Coordinates of C-alpha atoms in Angstrom, one line a residue:
X1078 CA -21.5 21.0 12.5
X1079 CA -20.3 22.4 9.2
X1080 CA -16.2 22.4 8.5
X1081 CA -14.9 25.5 6.8
X1082 CA -13.2 25.3 3.6
X1083 CA -9.8 25.3 4.0
X1084 CA -7.2 26.2 1.5
X1085 CA -4.0 24.3 1.1
X1086 CA -0.6 26.4 2.2
X1087 CA -3.1 28.4 4.2
X1088 CA -2.3 27.7 8.1
X1089 CA -5.6 27.5 10.4
X1090 CA -5.6 29.7 13.2
X1091 CA -4.4 28.5 16.2
X1092 CA -6.2 27.8 19.0
X1093 CA -5.9 30.5 22.2
X1094 CA -4.0 29.0 24.9
X1095 CA -5.8 27.9 28.2
X1096 CA -5.8 30.6 31.1
X1097 CA -2.8 28.9 33.7
X1098 CA -5.8 28.6 36.3
X1099 CA -8.0 26.5 33.9
X1100 CA -7.6 23.1 32.3
X1101 CA -7.6 22.7 28.9
X1102 CA -11.0 22.6 27.6
X1103 CA -11.0 19.2 25.4
X1104 CA -14.6 20.0 23.8
X1105 CA -13.2 23.1 22.6
X1106 CA -9.8 21.8 21.2
X1107 CA -11.7 18.7 19.6
X1108 CA -13.9 21.7 17.7
X1109 CA -10.9 23.7 16.9
X1110 CA -9.2 20.4 15.5
X1111 CA -12.1 19.2 13.6
X1112 CA -11.8 22.7 11.7
X1113 CA -8.4 22.9 11.4
X1114 CA -7.7 19.3 9.8
X1115 CA -11.1 18.2 7.8
X1116 CA -10.6 14.6 8.1
X1117 CA -11.0 14.5 11.6
X1118 CA -14.6 15.1 11.9
X1119 CA -14.9 12.1 9.6
X1120 CA -12.9 9.5 12.3
X1121 CA -15.8 8.8 14.7
X1122 CA -14.2 10.1 17.9
X1123 CA -16.6 10.3 20.3
X1124 CA -14.7 11.5 23.7
X1125 CA -11.5 12.7 24.4
X1126 CA -9.9 12.2 27.9
X1127 CA -6.6 13.2 29.6
X1128 CA -5.5 11.0 32.8
X1129 CA -2.3 10.8 34.0
X1130 CA 0.5 10.9 31.8
X1131 CA -1.7 9.9 28.6
X1132 CA -4.5 11.1 26.1
X1133 CA -7.3 8.7 25.3
X1134 CA -10.0 8.8 22.5
X1135 CA -13.3 6.8 22.7
X1136 CA -14.4 6.1 19.1
X1137 CA -16.9 4.4 17.2
X1138 CA -16.1 2.1 14.5
X1139 CA -18.7 2.4 11.6
X1140 CA -16.8 5.2 10.0
X1141 CA -13.8 3.5 9.9
X1142 CA -15.2 0.0 8.5
X1143 CA -12.8 -2.2 6.0
X1144 CA -14.3 -4.1 2.8
X1145 CA -14.4 -6.7 5.7
X1146 CA -16.6 -5.3 8.5
X1147 CA -13.7 -4.6 10.4
X1148 CA -11.2 -1.4 11.5
X1149 CA -9.3 0.1 8.3
X1150 CA -5.7 -0.2 8.9
X1151 CA -5.3 3.2 7.4
X1152 CA -8.0 5.0 9.1
X1153 CA -6.8 3.5 12.4
X1154 CA -3.1 4.5 11.6
X1155 CA -4.0 7.9 11.1
X1156 CA -6.0 8.0 14.3
X1157 CA -2.9 6.7 16.3
X1158 CA -0.6 9.2 14.1
X1159 CA -3.0 12.1 15.3
X1160 CA -3.6 10.9 18.6
X1161 CA 0.2 11.9 19.4
X1162 CA 0.1 14.8 17.3
X1163 CA -2.9 15.8 20.0
X1164 CA -0.6 14.7 23.1
X1165 CA 2.2 16.6 21.9
X1166 CA 0.4 19.6 21.5
X1167 CA -1.9 19.8 24.3
X1168 CA 1.2 18.6 26.6
X1169 CA 2.8 22.2 24.8
X1170 CA -0.4 24.2 25.5
X1171 CA -0.3 23.0 29.5
X1172 CA 3.5 24.6 29.2
X1173 CA 2.0 27.7 27.6
X1174 CA 3.4 27.0 24.3
X1175 CA 1.9 27.8 21.0
X1176 CA 4.1 25.8 18.8
X1177 CA 4.1 23.4 15.6
X1178 CA 4.2 19.8 15.9
X1179 CA 4.8 17.2 13.1
X1180 CA 5.3 13.6 13.4
X1181 CA 8.9 12.5 12.2
X1182 CA 8.4 8.8 12.3
X1183 CA 5.3 6.7 13.0
X1184 CA 5.1 2.8 13.0
X1185 CA 2.5 0.1 13.9
X1186 CA 1.5 -3.5 14.3
X1187 CA -1.7 -5.1 13.8
X1188 CA -2.4 -7.6 16.4
X1189 CA -6.3 -8.3 16.2
X1190 CA -9.2 -7.1 13.6
X1191 CA -10.9 -4.4 15.4
X1192 CA -14.8 -5.6 15.6
X1193 CA -16.6 -2.7 17.9
X1194 CA -16.3 0.8 19.0
X1195 CA -12.6 0.9 20.3
X1196 CA -10.4 3.0 22.6
X1197 CA -7.0 4.5 21.9
X1198 CA -4.5 5.9 24.0
X1199 CA -1.2 7.7 23.9
X1200 CA 1.4 8.3 26.4
X1201 CA 5.2 8.8 26.7
X1202 CA 6.9 5.8 25.7
X1203 CA 9.8 6.8 28.2
X1204 CA 8.8 8.1 31.9
X1205 CA 11.0 10.8 31.6
X1206 CA 9.9 12.0 28.0
X1207 CA 8.3 15.1 28.7
X1208 CA 11.2 16.1 31.2
X1209 CA 13.8 15.5 28.6
X1210 CA 11.2 17.4 25.7
X1211 CA 10.7 20.2 28.3
X1212 CA 15.2 20.1 28.7
X1213 CA 15.0 20.1 24.6
X1214 CA 12.8 23.1 24.4
X1215 CA 14.9 25.5 26.9
X1216 CA 18.2 24.5 25.3
X1217 CA 17.8 24.1 22.2
X1218 CA 14.2 25.6 21.0
X1219 CA 13.1 22.3 19.7
X1220 CA 12.8 19.0 20.9
X1221 CA 11.8 15.6 20.0
X1222 CA 9.6 12.9 21.7
X1223 CA 8.5 9.4 21.5
X1224 CA 5.2 8.2 22.1
X1225 CA 3.6 5.2 22.4
X1226 CA -0.5 4.7 21.2
X1227 CA -2.3 1.5 21.9
X1228 CA -5.8 0.6 20.5
X1229 CA -8.0 -1.7 22.6
X1230 CA -11.6 -3.5 21.8
X1231 CA -12.9 -4.2 25.0
X1232 CA -9.7 -5.5 26.9
X1233 CA -8.2 -6.8 23.4
X1234 CA -5.3 -5.1 22.4
X1235 CA -5.4 -5.3 18.5
X1236 CA -3.0 -2.0 17.9
X1237 CA 0.5 -0.7 19.0
X1238 CA 1.8 2.0 17.3
X1239 CA 4.6 4.1 18.1
X1240 CA 5.5 7.9 17.2
X1241 CA 8.6 10.2 17.2
X1242 CA 7.2 13.6 17.3
X1243 CA 9.1 17.0 16.9
X1244 CA 8.3 19.9 18.2
X1245 CA 9.7 22.9 15.9
X1246 CA 11.9 25.8 16.4
X1247 CA 9.8 29.2 17.5
X1248 CA 9.6 30.8 14.0
X1249 CA 12.0 34.4 14.1
X1250 CA 10.1 37.2 15.4

């Protein structure tokens, strides 16, 4: 896949919203993501799944190795942050909204080395997080949601991350 040349300060065109009758095409979303954020194509994302209230990636370790032959913390942190951004963006798209999302705060704890291909899962930190975000957007045209990301090698939890993501107000017409 050829990554288009991006220029600083110029937003990438948004992906068209899905039909209200059709589920999100995650393969098309991932292709758009690779173009919109050039580093994504280097992260080793093999597959993307939505299940229940979560979003999950299957990832290859090889492009994310550090000097010790295990997962590079900076790459793992970037993946966790980006997965949260994708969760919010896809949730907004399901609501029929094309809005800007930014990470406001993020933290992570490394619990075990990443020694093989792995999976990274993201979901709301609070069960009612999506409903609270929907209420904030309706009342204030902006909102925040706290998400939790967990990285597993097999059954071993290797990384826990948390992110607070902001949905920015709709720009004036």
